XYZ file of C-alpha atoms in Angstrom:
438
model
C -15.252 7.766 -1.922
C -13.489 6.169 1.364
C -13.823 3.192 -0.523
C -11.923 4.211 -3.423
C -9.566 6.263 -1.563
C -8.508 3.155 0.848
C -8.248 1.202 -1.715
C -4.251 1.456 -2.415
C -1.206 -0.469 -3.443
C -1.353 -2.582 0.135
C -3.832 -4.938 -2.242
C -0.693 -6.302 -4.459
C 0.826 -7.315 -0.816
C -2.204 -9.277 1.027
C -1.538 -12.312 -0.554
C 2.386 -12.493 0.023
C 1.391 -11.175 4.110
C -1.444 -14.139 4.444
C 1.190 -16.237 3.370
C 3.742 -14.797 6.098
C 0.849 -15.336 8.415
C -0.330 -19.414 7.562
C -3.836 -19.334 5.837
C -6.564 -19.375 8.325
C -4.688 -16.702 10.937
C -4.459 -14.451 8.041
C -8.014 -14.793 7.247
C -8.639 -14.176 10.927
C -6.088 -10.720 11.035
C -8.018 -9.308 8.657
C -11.306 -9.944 9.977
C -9.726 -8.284 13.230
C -7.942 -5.776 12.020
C -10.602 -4.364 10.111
C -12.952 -4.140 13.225
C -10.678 -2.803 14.943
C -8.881 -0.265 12.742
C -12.514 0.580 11.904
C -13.275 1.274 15.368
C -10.315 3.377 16.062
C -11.491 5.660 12.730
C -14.821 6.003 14.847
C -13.313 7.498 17.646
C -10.963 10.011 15.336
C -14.371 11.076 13.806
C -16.206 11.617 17.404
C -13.138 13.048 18.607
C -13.936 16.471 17.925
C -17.745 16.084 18.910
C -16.040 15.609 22.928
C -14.465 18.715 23.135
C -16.804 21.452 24.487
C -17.716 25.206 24.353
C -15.373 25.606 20.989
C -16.759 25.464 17.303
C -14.857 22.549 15.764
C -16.582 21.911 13.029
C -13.387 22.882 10.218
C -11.448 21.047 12.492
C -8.998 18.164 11.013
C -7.499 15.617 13.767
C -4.082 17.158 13.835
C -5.955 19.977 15.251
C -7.590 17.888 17.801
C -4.188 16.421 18.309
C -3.068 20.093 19.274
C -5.866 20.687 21.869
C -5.294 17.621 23.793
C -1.317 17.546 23.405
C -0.414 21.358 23.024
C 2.789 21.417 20.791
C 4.127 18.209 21.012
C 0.722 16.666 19.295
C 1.048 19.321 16.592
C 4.427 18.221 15.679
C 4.307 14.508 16.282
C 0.843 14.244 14.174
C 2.478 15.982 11.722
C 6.037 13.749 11.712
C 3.985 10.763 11.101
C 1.512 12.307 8.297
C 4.105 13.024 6.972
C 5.758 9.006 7.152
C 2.082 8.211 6.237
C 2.609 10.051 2.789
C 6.216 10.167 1.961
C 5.790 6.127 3.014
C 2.822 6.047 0.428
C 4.863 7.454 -2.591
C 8.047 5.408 -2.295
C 5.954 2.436 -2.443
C 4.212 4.424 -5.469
C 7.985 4.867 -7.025
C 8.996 1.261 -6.321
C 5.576 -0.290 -7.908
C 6.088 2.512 -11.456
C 9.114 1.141 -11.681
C 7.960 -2.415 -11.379
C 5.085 -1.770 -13.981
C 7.266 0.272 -16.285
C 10.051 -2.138 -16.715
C 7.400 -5.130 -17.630
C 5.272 -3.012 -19.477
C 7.884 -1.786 -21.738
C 9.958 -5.904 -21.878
C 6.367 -6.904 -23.250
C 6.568 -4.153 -25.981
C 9.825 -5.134 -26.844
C 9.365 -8.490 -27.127
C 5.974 -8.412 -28.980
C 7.014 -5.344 -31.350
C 10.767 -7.236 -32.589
C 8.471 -11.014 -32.139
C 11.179 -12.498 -29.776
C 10.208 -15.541 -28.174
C 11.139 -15.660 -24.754
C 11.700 -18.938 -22.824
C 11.928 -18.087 -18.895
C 14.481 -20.012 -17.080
C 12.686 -18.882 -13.510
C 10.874 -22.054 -12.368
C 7.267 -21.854 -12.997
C 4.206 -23.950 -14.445
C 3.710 -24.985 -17.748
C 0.677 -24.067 -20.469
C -1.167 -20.578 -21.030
C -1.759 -19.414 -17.614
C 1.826 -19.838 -16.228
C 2.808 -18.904 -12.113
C 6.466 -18.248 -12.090
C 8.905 -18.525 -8.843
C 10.973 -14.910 -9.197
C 12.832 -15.789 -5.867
C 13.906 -19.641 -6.849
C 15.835 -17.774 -9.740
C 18.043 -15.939 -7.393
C 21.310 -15.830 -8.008
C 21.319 -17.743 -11.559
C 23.784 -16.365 -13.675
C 21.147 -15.990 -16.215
C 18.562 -14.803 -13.563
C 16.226 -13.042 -16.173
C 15.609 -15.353 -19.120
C 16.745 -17.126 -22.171
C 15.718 -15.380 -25.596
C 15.777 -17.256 -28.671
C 16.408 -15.273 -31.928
C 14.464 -15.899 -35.096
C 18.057 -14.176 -36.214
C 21.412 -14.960 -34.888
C 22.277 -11.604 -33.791
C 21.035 -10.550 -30.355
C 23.279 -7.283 -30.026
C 19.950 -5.304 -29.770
C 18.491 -7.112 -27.055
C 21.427 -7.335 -25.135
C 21.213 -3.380 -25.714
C 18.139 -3.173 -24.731
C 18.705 -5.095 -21.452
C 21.327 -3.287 -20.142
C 19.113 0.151 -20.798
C 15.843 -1.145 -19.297
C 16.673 -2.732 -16.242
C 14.036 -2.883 -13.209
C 16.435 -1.457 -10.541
C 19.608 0.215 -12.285
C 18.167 2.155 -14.891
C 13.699 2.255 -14.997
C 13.414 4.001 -11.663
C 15.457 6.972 -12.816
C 13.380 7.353 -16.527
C 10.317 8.117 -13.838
C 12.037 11.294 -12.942
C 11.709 13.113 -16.031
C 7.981 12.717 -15.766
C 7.052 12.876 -12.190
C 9.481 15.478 -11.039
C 8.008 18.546 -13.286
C 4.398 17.379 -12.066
C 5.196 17.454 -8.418
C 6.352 21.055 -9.129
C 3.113 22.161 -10.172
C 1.118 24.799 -8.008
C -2.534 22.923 -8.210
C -2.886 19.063 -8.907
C -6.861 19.371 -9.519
C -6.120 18.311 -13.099
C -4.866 14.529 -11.824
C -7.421 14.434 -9.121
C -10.007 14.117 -12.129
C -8.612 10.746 -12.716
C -9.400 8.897 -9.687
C -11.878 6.774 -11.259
C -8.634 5.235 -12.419
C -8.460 3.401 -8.932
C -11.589 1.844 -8.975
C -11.218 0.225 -12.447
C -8.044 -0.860 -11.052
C -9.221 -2.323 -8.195
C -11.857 -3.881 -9.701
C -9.944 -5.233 -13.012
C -7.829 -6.918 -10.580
C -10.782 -8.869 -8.899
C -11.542 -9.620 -12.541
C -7.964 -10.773 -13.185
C -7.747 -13.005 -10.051
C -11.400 -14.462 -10.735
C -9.974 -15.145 -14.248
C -6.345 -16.789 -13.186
C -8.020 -18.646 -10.358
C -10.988 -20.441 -12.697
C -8.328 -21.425 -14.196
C -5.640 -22.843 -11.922
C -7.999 -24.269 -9.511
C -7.694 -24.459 -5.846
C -4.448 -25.951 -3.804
C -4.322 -26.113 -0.422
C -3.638 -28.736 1.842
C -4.469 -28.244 5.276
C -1.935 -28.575 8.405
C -1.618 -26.332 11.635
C 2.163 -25.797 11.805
C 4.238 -28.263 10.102
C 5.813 -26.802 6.486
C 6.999 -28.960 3.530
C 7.867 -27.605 0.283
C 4.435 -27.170 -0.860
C 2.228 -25.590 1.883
C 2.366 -23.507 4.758
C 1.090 -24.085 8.062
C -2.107 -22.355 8.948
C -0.568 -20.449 11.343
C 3.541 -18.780 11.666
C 5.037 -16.830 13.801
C 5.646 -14.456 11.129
C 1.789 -13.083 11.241
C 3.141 -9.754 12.460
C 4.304 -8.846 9.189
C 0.798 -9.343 7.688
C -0.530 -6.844 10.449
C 1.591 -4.483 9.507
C 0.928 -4.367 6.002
C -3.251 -4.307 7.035
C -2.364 -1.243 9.615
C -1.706 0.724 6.512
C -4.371 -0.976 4.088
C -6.870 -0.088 6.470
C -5.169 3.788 7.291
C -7.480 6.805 6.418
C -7.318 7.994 9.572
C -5.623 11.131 8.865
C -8.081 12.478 6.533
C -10.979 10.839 7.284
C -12.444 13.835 8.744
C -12.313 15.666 5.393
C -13.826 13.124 3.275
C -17.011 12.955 5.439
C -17.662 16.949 5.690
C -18.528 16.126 1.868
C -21.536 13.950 3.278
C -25.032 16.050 2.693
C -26.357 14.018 5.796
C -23.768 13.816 9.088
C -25.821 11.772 10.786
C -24.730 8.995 8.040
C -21.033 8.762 8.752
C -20.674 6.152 10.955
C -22.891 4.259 8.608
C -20.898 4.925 5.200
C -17.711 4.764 7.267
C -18.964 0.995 8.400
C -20.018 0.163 5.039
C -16.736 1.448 3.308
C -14.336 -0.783 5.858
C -17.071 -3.784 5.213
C -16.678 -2.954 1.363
C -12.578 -3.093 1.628
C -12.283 -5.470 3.722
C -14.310 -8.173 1.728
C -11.455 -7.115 -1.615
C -8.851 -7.947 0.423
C -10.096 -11.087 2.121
C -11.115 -12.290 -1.966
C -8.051 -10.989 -3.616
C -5.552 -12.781 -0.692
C -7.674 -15.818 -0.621
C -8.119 -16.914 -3.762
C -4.427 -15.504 -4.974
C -3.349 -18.064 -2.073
C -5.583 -20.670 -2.714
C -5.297 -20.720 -6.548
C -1.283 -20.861 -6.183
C -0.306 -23.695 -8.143
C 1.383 -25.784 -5.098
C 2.309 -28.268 -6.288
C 4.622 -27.646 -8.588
C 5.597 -24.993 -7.180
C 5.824 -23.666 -3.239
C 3.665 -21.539 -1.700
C 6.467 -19.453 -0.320
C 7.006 -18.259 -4.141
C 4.092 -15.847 -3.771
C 5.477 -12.312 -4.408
C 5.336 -8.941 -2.315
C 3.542 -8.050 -5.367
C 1.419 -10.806 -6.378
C 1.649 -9.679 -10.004
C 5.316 -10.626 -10.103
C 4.334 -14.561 -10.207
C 3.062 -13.613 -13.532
C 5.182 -13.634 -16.520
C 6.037 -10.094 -18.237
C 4.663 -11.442 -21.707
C 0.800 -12.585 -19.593
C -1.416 -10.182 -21.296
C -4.414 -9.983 -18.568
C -0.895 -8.690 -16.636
C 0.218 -6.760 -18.854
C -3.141 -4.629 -18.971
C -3.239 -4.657 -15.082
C 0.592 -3.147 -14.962
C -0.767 -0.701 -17.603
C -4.227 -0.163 -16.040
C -1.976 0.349 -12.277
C 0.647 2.515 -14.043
C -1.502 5.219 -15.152
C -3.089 5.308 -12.049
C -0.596 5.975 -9.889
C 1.468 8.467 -12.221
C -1.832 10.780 -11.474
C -2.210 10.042 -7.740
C 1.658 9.826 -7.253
C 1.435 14.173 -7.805
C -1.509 14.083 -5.370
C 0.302 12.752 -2.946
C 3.262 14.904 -3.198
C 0.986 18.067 -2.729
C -0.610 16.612 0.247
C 3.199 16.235 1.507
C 4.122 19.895 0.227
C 0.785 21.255 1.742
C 1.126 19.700 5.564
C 5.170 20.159 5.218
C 5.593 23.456 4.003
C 2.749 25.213 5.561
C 3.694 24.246 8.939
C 6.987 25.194 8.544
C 6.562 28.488 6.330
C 2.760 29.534 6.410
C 2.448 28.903 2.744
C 2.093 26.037 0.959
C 3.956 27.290 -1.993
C 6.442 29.869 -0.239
C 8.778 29.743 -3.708
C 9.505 27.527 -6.771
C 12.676 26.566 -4.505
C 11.306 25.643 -1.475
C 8.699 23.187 -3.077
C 11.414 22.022 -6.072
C 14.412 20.903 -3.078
C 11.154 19.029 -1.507
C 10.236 17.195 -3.867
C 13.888 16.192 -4.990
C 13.931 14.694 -1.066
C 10.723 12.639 -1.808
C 12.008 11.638 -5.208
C 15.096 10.782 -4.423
C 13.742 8.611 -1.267
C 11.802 6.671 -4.601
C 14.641 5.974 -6.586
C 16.734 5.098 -3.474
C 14.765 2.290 -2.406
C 13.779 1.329 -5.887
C 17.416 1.144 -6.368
C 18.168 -0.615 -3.153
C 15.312 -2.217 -1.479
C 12.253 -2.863 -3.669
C 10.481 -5.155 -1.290
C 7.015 -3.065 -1.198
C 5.546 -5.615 1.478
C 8.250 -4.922 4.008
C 7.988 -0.961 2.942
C 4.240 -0.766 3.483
C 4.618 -2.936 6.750
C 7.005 -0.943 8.572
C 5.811 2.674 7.162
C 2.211 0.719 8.294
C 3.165 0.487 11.895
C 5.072 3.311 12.344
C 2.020 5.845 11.368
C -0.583 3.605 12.231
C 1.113 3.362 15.788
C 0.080 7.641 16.482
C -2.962 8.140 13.862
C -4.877 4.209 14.361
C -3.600 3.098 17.774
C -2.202 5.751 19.906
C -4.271 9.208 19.623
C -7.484 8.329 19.069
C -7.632 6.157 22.604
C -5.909 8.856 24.706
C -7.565 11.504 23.094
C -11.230 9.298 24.007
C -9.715 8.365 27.422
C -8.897 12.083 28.445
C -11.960 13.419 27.157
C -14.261 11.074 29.420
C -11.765 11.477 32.215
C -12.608 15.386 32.015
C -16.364 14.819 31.741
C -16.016 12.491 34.588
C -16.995 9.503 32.484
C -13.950 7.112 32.681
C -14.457 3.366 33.848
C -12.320 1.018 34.457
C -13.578 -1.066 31.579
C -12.900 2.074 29.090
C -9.682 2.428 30.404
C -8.255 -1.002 30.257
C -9.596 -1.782 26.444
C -8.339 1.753 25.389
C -4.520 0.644 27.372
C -4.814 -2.574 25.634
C -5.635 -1.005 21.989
C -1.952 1.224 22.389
C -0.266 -1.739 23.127
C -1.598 -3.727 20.705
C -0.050 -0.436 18.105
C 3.387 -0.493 20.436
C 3.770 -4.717 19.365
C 2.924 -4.563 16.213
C 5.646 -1.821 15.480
C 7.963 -3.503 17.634
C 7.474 -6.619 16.146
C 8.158 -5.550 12.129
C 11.689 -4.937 13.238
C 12.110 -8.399 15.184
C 10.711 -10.368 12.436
């Protein structure tokens, strides 16, 4: 269950942030992040085991948050839930837009049997890696399309209606917006299965592309050409921001162990879950790297969403935009009601005070989606700085100063707690500072 419920669209992003990072200090990141994301979790699990004399076992963190921090942990845990979620769905918005605009260009294309030659530099034969970004700015960025007929008035139609950024992102509307409005989501949360045959057709897909590319890398520590990176860059924050949030269940991590029959096994399955997630990552960012065709092309064409350096009409693609698609149009409404529950219920004591209330809500989320799917639909700088904003209170912050206080009150503290716990929030403070420098 942790497993599958970690497991989220950061995993499209891990190759395109080991790339920002240089290949062996990414590898390295997320060895260390994991540890030590995973041992911040520990401590938000323990956390309310240290407080005595009071029966905390319905407890969720925020509440711990409130005991330690009064009012000001109440509000602040909730502010950056609340960046955790809202964070989570715009990448959600940007991605369904993403998978809906190829999804429905392959349609089109197969269904009228136009055959598309792409003018955005790539590799040749059956398994092709295109280079989205070396296209920029070509006045005929998106493709050339030869006609069996002469007349291409449909297609032309058909572009200017189904475009990625102008036009896709608001067709999601119609769907999502009535199903965020809904009282109970149960009925979606019966399709969360979805994300582990996601997750693991996408192992299958990489497996597949990578068998058949083969491996390119060339080694060197920091020098860059135009067809490798160095091992290591100065850009490696951006790849810890995107892991703060691949590795974030902090905030309900609580709730999905109370559903263990035996407590005594949490830190166990929670160990075994970050192990578990930790080796996907590592093998989908490795081998997406290491399989990148380079030469011909440059490493720095891997994508913020590695699926982009596929081709639209790639069918194992295809299937994985449709596979991804589906899944996140039923946890997209999950999400939302996690939002209107935590939101609305702090604010009004109900989580469904009127139709109103919960429909002007949702329009804000929304309307957040289609802005930056408009605007700004990089999802690897999205998840990075959403990443280190909540992962800064929920991974870094609370869980050391709530651990700190508590053996400070049992008498307890030592100098060696202290100092790794200090060093733990600053680690949070730089890599939130740093997403913004970089």
């Amino acid at each position: 269950m942790i497993w599958n419920t970690m497991m989220g669209t950061s995993i499209l992003s891990i190759p395109w942030g080991i790339k920002q990072a240089g290949f062996t200090s990414g590898i390295i990141l997320i060895l260390l992040m994991g540890i030590l994301t995973l041992y911040c979790c520990y401590r938000v699990v323990t956390s309310r085991k240290m407080i005595p004399l009071i029966d905390t076992s319905n407890w969720e963190f925020p509440d711990v948050c409130k005991y330690y921090f009064g009012s000001f942990g109440e509000w602040s845990s909730l502010l950056f839930s609340m960046v955790s979620l809202v964070g989570a769905m715009v990448v959600y918005w940007v991605l369904m837009s993403n998978f809906l605009f190829n999804t429905g260009k392959f349609i089109y294309n197969f269904v009228h049997d136009i055959n598309v030659t792409d003018i955005v530099p790539g590799t040749n034969g059956s398994n092709k890696v295109i280079c989205p970004s070396a296209a920029s700015g070509h006045p005929l960025q998106n493709m050339v399309v030869m006609f069996s007929s002469g007349n291409n008035t449909g297609f032309e139609l058909f572009e200017e209606w189904w475009n990625k950024s102008q036009t896709v992102p608001f067709y999601l509307i119609a769907v999502l917006l009535p199903l965020l409005n809904l009282k109970s989501p149960s009925f979606f949360a019966k399709f969360n299965v979805l994300g582990t045959v996601s997750v693991v057709y996408l192992v299958f897909l990489v497996t597949v592309k990578a068998a058949h590319l083969g491996i390119h890398l060339e080694y060197n520590l920091f020098t860059e050409n135009d067809f490798f990176v160095p091992e290591f860059r100065l850009l490696f924050p951006q790849l810890t921001g995107v892991l703060t949030l691949a590795f974030f269940i902090h905030n309900s991590v609580i709730t999905l162990l109370q559903n263990n029959r035996n407590q005594e096994n949490n830190v166990r399955d929670l160990s075994i879950a970050y192990f578990l997630v930790g080796l996907t990552y590592l093998y989908i960012g490795v081998i997406i790297f290491a399989s990148f065709p380079s030469p011909p092309l440059s490493k720095e064409c891997i994508e913020q969403n590695f699926l982009d350096n596929f081709p639209s009409d790639d069918i194992m693609s295809f299937i994985a935009r449709v596979f991804l698609l589906f899944q996140m149009m039923t946890v997209y409404p999950l999400l939302g009601y996690l939002a209107r529950v935590q939101f609305l219920r702090h604010f009004f004591g109900n989580a469904y005070p009127s139709f109103f209330h919960v429909f002007v809500l949702n329009i804000a989320i929304v309307g957040a989606g289609v802005v930056m799917a408009r605007f700004y639909p990089n999802i690897g700088c999205i998840i990075r700085y959403s990443g280190a904003t909540c992962g800064l209170a929920f991974v870094f912050l609370y869980p050391s100063l709530i651990y700190m206080i508590a053996l400070h009150r049992a008498g307890q503290l030592t100098w060696t707690a202290l100092i790794i716990h200090i060093f733990i929030i600053l680690l949070g403070l730089a890599n939130l500072i740093a997403q913004f420098l970089l």
